[in-house]
PDB file of C-alpha atoms in Angstrom:
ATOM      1  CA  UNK A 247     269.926  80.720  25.017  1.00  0.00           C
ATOM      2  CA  UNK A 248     272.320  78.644  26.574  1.00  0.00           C
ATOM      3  CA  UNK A 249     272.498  74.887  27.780  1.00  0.00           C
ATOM      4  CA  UNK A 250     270.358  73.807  30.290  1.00  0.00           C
ATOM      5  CA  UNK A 251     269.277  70.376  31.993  1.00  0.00           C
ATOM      6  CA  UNK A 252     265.853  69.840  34.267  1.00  0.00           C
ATOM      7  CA  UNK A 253     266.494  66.367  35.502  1.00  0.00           C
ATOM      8  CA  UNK A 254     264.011  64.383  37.917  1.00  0.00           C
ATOM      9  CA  UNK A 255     263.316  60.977  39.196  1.00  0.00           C
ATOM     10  CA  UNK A 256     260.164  58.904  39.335  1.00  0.00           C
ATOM     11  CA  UNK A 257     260.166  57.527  43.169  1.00  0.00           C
ATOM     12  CA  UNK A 258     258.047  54.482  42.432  1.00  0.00           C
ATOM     13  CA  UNK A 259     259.500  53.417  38.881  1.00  0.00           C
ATOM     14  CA  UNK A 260     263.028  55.098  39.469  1.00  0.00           C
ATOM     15  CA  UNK A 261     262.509  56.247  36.217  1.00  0.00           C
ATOM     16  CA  UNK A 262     264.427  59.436  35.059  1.00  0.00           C
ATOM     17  CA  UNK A 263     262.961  62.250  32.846  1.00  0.00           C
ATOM     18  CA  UNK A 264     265.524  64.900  31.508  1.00  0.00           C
ATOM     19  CA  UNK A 265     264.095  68.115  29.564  1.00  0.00           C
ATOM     20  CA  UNK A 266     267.365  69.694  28.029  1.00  0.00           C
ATOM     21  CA  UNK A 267     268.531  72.131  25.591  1.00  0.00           C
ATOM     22  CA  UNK A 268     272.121  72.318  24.357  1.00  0.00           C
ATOM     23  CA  UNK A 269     273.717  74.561  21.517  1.00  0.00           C
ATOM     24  CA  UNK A 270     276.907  73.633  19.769  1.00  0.00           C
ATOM     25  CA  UNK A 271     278.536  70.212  21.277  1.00  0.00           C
ATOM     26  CA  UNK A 272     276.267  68.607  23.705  1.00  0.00           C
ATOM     27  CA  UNK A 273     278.040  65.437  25.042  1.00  0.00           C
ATOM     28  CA  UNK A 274     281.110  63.380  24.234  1.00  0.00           C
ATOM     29  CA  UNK A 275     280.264  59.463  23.776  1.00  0.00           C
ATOM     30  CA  UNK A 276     278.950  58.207  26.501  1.00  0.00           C
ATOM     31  CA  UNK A 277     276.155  54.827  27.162  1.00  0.00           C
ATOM     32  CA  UNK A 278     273.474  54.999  29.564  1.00  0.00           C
ATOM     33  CA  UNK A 279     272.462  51.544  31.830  1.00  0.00           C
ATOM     34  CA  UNK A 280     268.922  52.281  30.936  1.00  0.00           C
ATOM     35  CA  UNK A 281     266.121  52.430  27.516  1.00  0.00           C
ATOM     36  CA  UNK A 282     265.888  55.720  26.430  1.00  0.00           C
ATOM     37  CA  UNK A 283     262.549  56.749  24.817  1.00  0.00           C
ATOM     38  CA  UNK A 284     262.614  60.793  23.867  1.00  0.00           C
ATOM     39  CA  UNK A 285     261.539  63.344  21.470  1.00  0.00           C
ATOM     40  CA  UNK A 286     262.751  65.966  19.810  1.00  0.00           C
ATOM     41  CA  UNK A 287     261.055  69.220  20.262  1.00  0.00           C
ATOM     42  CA  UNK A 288     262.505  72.050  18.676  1.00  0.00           C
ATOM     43  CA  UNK A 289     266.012  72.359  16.428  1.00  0.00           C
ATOM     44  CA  UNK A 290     268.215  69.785  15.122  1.00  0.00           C
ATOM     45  CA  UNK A 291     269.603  66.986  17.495  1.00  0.00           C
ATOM     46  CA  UNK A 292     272.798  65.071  15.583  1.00  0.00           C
ATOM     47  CA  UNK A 293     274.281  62.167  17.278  1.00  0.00           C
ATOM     48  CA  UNK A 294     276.323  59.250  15.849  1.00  0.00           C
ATOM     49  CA  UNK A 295     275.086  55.527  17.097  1.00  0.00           C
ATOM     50  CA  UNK A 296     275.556  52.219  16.319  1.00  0.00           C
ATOM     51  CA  UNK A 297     278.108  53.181  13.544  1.00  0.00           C
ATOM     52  CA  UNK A 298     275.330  55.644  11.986  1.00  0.00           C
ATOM     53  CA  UNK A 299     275.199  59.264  11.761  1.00  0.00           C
ATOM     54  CA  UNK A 300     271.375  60.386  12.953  1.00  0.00           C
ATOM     55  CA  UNK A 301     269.778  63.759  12.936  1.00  0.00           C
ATOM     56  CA  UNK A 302     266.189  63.908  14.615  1.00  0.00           C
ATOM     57  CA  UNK A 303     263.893  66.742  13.938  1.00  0.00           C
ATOM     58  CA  UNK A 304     260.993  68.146  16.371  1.00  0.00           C
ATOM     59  CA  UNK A 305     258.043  65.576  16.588  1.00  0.00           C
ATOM     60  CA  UNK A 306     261.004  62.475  15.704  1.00  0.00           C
ATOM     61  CA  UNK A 307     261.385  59.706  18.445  1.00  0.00           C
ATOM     62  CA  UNK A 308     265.006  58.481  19.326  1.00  0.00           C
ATOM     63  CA  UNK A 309     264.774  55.179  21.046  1.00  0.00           C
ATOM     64  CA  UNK A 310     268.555  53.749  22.693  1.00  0.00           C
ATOM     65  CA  UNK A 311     269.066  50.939  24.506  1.00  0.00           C
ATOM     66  CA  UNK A 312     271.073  50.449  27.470  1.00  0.00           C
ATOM     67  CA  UNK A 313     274.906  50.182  26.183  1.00  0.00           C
ATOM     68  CA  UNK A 314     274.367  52.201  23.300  1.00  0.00           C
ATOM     69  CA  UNK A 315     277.414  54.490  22.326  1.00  0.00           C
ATOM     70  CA  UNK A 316     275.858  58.149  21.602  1.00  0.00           C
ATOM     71  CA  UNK A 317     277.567  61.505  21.302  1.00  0.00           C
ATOM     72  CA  UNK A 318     275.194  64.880  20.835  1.00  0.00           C
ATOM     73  CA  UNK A 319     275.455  67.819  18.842  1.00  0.00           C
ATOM     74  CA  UNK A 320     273.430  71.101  17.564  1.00  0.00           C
ATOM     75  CA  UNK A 321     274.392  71.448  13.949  1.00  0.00           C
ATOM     76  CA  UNK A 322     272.320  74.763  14.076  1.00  0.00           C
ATOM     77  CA  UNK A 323     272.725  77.854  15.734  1.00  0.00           C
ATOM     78  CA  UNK A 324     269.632  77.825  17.411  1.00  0.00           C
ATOM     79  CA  UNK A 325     270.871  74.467  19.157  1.00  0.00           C
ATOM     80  CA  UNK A 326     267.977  71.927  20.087  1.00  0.00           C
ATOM     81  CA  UNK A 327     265.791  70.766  22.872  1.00  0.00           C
ATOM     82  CA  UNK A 328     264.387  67.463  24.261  1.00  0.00           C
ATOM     83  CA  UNK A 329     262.695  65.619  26.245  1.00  0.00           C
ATOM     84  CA  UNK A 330     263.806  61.939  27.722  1.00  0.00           C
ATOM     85  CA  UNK A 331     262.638  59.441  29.816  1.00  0.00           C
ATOM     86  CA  UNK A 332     264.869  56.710  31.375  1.00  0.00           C
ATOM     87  CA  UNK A 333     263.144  53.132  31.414  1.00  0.00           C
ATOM     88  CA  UNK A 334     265.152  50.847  33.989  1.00  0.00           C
ATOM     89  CA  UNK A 335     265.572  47.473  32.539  1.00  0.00           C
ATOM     90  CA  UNK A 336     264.485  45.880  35.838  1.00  0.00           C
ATOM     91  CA  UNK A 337     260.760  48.265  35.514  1.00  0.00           C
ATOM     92  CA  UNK A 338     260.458  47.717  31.696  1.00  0.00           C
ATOM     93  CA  UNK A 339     261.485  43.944  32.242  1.00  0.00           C
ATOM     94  CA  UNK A 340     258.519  43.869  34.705  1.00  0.00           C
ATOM     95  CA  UNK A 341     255.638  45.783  33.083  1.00  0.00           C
ATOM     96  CA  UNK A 342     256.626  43.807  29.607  1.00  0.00           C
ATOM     97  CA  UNK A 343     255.758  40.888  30.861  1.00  0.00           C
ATOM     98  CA  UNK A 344     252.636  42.040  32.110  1.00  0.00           C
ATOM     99  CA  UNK A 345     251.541  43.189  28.926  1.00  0.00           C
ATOM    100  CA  UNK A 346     253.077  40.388  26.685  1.00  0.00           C
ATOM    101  CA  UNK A 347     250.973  37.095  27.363  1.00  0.00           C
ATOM    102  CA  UNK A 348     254.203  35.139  26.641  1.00  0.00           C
ATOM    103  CA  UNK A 349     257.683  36.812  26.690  1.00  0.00           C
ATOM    104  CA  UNK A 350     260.496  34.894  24.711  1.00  0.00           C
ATOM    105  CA  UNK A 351     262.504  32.745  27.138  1.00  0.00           C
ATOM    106  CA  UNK A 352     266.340  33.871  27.520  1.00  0.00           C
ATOM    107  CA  UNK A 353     265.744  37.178  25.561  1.00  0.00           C
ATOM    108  CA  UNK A 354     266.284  40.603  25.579  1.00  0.00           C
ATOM    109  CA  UNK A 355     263.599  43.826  24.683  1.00  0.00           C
ATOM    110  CA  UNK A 356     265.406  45.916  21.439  1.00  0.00           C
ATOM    111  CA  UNK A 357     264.304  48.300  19.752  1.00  0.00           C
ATOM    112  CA  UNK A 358     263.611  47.805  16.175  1.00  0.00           C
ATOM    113  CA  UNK A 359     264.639  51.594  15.220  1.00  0.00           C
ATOM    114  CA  UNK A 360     266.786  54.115  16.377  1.00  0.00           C
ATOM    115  CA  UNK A 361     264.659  57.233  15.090  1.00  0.00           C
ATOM    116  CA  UNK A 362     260.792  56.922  14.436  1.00  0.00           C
ATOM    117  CA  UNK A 363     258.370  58.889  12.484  1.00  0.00           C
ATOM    118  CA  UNK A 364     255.743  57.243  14.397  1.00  0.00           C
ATOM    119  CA  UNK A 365     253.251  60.243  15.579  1.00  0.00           C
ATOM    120  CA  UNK A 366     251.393  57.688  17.876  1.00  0.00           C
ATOM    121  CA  UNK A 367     254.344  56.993  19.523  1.00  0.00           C
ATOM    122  CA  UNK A 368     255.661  61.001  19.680  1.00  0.00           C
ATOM    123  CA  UNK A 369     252.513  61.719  21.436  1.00  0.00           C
ATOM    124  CA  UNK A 370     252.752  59.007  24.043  1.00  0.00           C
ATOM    125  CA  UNK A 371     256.718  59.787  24.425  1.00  0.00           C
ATOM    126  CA  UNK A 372     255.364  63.495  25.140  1.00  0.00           C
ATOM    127  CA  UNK A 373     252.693  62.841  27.960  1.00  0.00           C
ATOM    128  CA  UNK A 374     254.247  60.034  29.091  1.00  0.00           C
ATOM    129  CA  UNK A 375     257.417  62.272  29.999  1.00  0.00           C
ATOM    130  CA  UNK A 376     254.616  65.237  31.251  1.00  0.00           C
ATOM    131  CA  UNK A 377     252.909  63.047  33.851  1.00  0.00           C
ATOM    132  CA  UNK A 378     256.127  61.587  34.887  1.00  0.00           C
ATOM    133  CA  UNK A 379     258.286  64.718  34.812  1.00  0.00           C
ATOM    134  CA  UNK A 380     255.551  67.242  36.472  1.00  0.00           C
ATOM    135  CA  UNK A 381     255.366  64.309  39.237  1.00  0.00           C
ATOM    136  CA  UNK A 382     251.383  64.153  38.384  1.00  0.00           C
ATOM    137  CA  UNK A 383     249.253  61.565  40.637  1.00  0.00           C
ATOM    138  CA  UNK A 384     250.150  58.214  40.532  1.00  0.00           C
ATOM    139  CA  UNK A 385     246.779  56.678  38.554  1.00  0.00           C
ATOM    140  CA  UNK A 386     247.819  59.399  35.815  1.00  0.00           C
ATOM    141  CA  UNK A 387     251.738  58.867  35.495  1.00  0.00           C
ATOM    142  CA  UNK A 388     251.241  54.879  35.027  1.00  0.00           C
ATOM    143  CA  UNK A 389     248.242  55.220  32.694  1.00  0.00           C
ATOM    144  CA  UNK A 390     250.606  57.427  30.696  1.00  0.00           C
ATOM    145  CA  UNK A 391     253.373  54.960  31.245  1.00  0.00           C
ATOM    146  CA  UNK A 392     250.807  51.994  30.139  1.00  0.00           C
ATOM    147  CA  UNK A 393     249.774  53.999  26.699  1.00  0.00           C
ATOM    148  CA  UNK A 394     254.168  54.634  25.999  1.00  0.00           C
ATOM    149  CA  UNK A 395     254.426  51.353  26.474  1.00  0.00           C
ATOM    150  CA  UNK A 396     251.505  49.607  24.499  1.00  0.00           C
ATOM    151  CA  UNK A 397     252.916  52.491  21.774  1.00  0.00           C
ATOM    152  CA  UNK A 398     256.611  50.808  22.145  1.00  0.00           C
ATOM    153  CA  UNK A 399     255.679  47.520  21.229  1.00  0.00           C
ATOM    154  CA  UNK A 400     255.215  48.303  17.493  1.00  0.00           C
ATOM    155  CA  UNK A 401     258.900  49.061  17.919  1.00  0.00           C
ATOM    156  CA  UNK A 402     260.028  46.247  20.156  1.00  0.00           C
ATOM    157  CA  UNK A 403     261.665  43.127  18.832  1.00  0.00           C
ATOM    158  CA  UNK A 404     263.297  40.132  20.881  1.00  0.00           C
ATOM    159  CA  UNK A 405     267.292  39.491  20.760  1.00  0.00           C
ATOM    160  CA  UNK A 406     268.512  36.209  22.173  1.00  0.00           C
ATOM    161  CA  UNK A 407     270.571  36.413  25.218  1.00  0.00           C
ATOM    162  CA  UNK A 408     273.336  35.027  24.318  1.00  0.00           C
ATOM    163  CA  UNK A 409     277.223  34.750  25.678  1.00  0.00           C
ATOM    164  CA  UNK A 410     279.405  35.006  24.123  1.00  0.00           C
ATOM    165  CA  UNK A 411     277.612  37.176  21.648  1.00  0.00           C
ATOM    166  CA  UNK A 412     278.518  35.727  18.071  1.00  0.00           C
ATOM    167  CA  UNK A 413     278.516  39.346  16.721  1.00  0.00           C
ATOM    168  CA  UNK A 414     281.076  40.174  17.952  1.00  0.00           C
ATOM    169  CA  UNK A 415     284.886  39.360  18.181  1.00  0.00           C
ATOM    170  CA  UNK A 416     285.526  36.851  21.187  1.00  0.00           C
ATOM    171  CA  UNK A 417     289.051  38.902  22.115  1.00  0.00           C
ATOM    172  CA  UNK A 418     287.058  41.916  22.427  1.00  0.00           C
ATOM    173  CA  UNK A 419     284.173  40.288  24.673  1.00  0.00           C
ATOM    174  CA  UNK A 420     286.587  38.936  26.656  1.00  0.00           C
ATOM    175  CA  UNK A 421     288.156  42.276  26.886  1.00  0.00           C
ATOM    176  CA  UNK A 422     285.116  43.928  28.221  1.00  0.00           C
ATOM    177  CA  UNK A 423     284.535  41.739  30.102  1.00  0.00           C
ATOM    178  CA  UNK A 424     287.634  42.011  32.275  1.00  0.00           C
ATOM    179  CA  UNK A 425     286.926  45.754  32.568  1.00  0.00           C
ATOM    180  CA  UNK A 426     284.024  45.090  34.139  1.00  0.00           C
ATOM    181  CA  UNK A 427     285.557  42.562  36.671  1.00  0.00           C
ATOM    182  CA  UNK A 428     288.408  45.235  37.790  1.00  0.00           C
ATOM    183  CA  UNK A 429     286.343  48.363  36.894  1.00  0.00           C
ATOM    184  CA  UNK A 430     287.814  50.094  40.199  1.00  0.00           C
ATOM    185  CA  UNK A 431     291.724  49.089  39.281  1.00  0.00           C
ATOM    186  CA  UNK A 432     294.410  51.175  37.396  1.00  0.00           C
ATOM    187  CA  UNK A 433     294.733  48.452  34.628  1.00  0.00           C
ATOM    188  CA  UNK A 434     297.404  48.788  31.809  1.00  0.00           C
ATOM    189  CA  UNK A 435     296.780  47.904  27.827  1.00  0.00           C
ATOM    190  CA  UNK A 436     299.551  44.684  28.961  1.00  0.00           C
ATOM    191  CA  UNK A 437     297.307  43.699  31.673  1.00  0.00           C
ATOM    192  CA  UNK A 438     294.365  43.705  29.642  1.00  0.00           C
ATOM    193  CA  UNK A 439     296.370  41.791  26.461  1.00  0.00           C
ATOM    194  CA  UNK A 440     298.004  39.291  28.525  1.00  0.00           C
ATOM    195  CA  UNK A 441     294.429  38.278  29.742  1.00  0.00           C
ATOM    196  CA  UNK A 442     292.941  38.179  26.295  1.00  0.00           C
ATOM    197  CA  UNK A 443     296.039  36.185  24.911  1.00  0.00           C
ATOM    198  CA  UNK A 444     296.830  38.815  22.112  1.00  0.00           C
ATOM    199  CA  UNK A 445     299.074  41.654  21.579  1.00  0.00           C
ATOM    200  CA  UNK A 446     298.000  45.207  22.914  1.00  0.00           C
ATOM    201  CA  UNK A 447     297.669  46.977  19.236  1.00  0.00           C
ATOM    202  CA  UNK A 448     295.868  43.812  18.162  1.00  0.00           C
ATOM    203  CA  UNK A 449     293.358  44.227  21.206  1.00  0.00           C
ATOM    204  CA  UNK A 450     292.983  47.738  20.734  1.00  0.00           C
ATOM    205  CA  UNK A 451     291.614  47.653  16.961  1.00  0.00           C
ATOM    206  CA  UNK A 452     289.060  44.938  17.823  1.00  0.00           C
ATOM    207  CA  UNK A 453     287.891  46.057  20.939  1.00  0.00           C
ATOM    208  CA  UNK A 454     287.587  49.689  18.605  1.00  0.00           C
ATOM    209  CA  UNK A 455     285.872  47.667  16.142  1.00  0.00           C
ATOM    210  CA  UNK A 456     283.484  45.844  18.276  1.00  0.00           C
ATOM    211  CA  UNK A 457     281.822  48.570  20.676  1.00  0.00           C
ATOM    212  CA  UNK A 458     283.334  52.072  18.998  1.00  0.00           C
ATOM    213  CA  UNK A 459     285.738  52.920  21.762  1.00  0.00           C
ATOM    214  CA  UNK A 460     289.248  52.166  22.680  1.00  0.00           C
ATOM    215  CA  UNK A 461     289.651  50.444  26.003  1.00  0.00           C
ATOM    216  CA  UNK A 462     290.759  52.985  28.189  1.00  0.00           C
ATOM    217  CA  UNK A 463     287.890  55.525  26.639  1.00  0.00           C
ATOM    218  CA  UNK A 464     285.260  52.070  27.301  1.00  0.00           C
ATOM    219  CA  UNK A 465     286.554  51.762  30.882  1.00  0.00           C
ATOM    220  CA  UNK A 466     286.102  55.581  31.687  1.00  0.00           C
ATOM    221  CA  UNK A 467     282.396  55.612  30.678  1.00  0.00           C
ATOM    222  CA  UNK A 468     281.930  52.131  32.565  1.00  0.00           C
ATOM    223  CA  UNK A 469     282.895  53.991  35.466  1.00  0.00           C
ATOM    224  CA  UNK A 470     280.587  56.875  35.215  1.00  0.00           C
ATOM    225  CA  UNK A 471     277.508  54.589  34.663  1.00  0.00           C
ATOM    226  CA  UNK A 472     278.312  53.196  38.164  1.00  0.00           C
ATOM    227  CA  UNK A 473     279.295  57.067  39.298  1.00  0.00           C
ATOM    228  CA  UNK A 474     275.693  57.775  38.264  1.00  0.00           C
ATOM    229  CA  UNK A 475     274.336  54.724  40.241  1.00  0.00           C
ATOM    230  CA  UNK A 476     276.187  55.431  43.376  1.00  0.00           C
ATOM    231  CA  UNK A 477     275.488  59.364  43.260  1.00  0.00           C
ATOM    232  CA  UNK A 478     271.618  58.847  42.906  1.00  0.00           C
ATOM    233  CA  UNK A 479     271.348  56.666  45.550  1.00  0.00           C
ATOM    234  CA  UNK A 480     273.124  59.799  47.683  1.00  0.00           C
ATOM    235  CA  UNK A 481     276.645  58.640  47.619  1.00  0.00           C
ATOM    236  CA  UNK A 482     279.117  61.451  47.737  1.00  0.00           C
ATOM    237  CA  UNK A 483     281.108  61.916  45.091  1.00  0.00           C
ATOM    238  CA  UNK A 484     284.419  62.009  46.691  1.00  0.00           C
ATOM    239  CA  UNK A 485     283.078  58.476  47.877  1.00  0.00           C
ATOM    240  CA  UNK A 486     282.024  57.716  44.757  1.00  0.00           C
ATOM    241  CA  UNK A 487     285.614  58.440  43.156  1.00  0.00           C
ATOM    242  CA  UNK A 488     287.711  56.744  45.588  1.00  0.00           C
ATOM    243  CA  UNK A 489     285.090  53.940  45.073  1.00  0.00           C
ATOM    244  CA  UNK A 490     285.337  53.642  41.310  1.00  0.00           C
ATOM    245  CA  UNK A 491     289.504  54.502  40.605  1.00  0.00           C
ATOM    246  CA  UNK A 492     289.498  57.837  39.641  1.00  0.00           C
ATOM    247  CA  UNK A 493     292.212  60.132  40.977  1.00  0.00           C
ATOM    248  CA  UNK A 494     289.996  62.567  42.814  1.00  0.00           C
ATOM    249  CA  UNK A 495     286.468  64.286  42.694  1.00  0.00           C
ATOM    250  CA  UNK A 496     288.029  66.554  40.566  1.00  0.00           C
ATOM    251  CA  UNK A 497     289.324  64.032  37.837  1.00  0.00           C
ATOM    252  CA  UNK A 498     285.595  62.420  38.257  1.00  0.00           C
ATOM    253  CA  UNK A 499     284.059  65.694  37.791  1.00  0.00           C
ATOM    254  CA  UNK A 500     285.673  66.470  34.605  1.00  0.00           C
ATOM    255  CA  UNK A 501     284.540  63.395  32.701  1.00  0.00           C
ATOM    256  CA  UNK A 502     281.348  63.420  34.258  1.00  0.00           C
ATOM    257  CA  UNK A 503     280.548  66.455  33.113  1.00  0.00           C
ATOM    258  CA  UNK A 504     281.480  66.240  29.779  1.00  0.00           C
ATOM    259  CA  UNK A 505     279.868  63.420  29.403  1.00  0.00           C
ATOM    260  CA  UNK A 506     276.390  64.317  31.130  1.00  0.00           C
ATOM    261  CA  UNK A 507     276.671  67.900  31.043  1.00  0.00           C
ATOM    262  CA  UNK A 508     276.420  68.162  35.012  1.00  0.00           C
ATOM    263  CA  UNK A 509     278.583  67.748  37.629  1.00  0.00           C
ATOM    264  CA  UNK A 510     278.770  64.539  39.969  1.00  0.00           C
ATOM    265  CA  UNK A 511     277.183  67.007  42.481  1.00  0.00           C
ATOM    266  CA  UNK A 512     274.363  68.473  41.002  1.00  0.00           C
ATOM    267  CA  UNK A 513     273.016  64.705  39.331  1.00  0.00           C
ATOM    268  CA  UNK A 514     273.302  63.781  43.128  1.00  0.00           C
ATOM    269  CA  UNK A 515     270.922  66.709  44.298  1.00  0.00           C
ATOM    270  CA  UNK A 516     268.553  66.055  41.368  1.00  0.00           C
ATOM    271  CA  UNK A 517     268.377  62.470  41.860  1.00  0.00           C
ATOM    272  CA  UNK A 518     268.488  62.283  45.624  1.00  0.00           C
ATOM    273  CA  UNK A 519     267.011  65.712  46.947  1.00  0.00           C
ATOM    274  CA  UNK A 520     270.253  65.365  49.039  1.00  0.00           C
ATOM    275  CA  UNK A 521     271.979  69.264  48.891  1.00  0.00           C
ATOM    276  CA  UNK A 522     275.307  69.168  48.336  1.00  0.00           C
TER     277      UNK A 522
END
C-alpha cells in the first residue's frame, strides 16, 4: 500500500481532519499554526519533537501544539496510519473558555504530553475525528467536539504569555522575529545578523539551538504555514508564491510537498472545494 492523504475541513469550526497513511519517510520538519490532537491506528508512527525522539503505537494519542517542529517516519515496512484533527487556536481559545469557569489571564493552552496512553482520550480523539471527518450533523460533530475537549483538559496546562520568552536566547527571538516581519523578502544571513547585533555563525547556532532549525530552513516552513492559509481560503498558488517570495509555483510546490505530502494544488481543492 502506498501513501495516501483524505484531508477535509469543518465549515463552521474551520477545523481540519486528515486520515493518512505513509510508508518509509513521511514528512521533512515542518510546524503547523494549529493544536493537533490524533491517534495512531495501525503500524509504527516515529517522529522527532521538542528535541525527543517519539514512536506512537495504534490506540496512542500524539498531541502538538501550534509551532511545534515534527518530522514523520514508518520505521516498519508495513508503514502506519492516522487520524488528525486540526484545532484552530482562535476555536479552541473560544470553546476553552466556555468550559473553564476562569481561564488564566495572559496565558496560553499546552499540552502537558506529547504522546498519551490515555484510552479515554483515544476514544474521544477517534469519534471526535468520525463526526467531524464524515461531515455528520451539526448537534453530533460538536457533542463529539465537547466530549474531545472535556477529555483534553486532563492534558491541558497553562503557559504564561510572555515576550520575550525567558527560555529562550534573546538573539534568537529577535531573529525570528524579523523573519516574520519580512517573511515575503529574499533576506541574507548578514541582513538577519546585522539586525540581531551578532555575527552570522554566532546567529546561526543559537537560532539552531533555540527552535531546531537553521534560519533559512525556519523561514521556508514560515512561509508554507501562510502558503497553507492563503491556499485554503482559495488563493492560487501561483498567487500564493509570488505573495510569499518563492521563485515560482514550482519552487513552492516542491517544499510544500515535501513537507505536507500534497501539492499547493490539491490542499487548495481539499480545503476550498475550488478545482484546480
Amino acid at each position: 500500500m502506498g501513501n495516501w492523504i483524505d484531508l477535509k475541513t469543518d465549515a463552521d469550526t474551520g477545523i481540519e481532519s486528515v486520515r493518512a497513511h505513509f510508508v518509509g519517510h513521511a514528512y521533512d520538519p515542518h510546524w503547523h499554526d494549529s493544536f493537533l490532537v490524533g491517534v495512531t491506528e495501525q503500524g509504527v508512527q516515529q517522529f522527532n519533537c521538542r528535541r525527543v525522539r517519539h514512536r506512537s503505537t495504534p490506540g496512542q494519542v500524539f498531541l502538538l501544539e501550534p509551532g511545534d517542529i515534527h518530522d514523520g517516519l514508518a520505521p516498519t515496512e508495513d508503514g502506519f496510519t492516522y487520524s488528525t484533527l486540526y484545532l484552530q487556536p482562535a476555536w479552541l481559545d473560544q470553546q476553552l473558555g466556555a468550559l473553564f469557569e476562569q481561564v488564566p489571564r495572559d496565558s496560553l493552552p499546552s499540552f502537558a504530553d506529547t504522546l498519551s496512553h490515555d484510552v479515554q482520550l483515544a476514544q474521544a480523539t477517534a469519534l471526535a475525528f468520525q463526526a467531524v471527518h464524515q461531515q455528520d450533523l451539526r448537534i453530533v460533530r460538536q457533542s463529539a467536539t465537547d466530549a474531545l475537549l472535556a477529555s483534553l483538559t486532563r492534558h491541558l496546562h497553562w503557559r504564561r504569555r510572555q515576550n520575550p520568552d525567558p527560555r529562550l536566547p534573546l538573539t534568537a527571538q529577535r531573529a525570528r522575529d524579523y523573519l516574520h516581519d519580512n517573511l515575503e523578502r529574499d533576506i541574507g544571513l548578514e541582513e538577519l545578523a546585522l539586525a540581531c547585533g551578532i555575527d552570522r555563525f554566532r546567529l546561526t547556532r543559537a537560532f539552531k539551538a533555540a527552535f531546531g532549525l537553521a534560519p533559512h530552513a525556519y523561514l521556508i516552513q514560515l512561509r508554507l504555514a501562510h502558503a497553507r492559509r492563503r491556499l485554503a481560503l482559495g488563493q492560487r498558488p501561483a498567487d500564493v508564491a509570488i505573495a510569499l517570495g518563492f521563485a515560482d509555483q514550482s519552487h513552492l510546490g516542491r517544499w510544500f510537498r515535501r513537507a505536507y505530502q500534497l501539492t499547493p494544488a490539491q490542499y487548495r481543492r481539499l480545503c476550498s472545494n475550488i478545482p484546480d
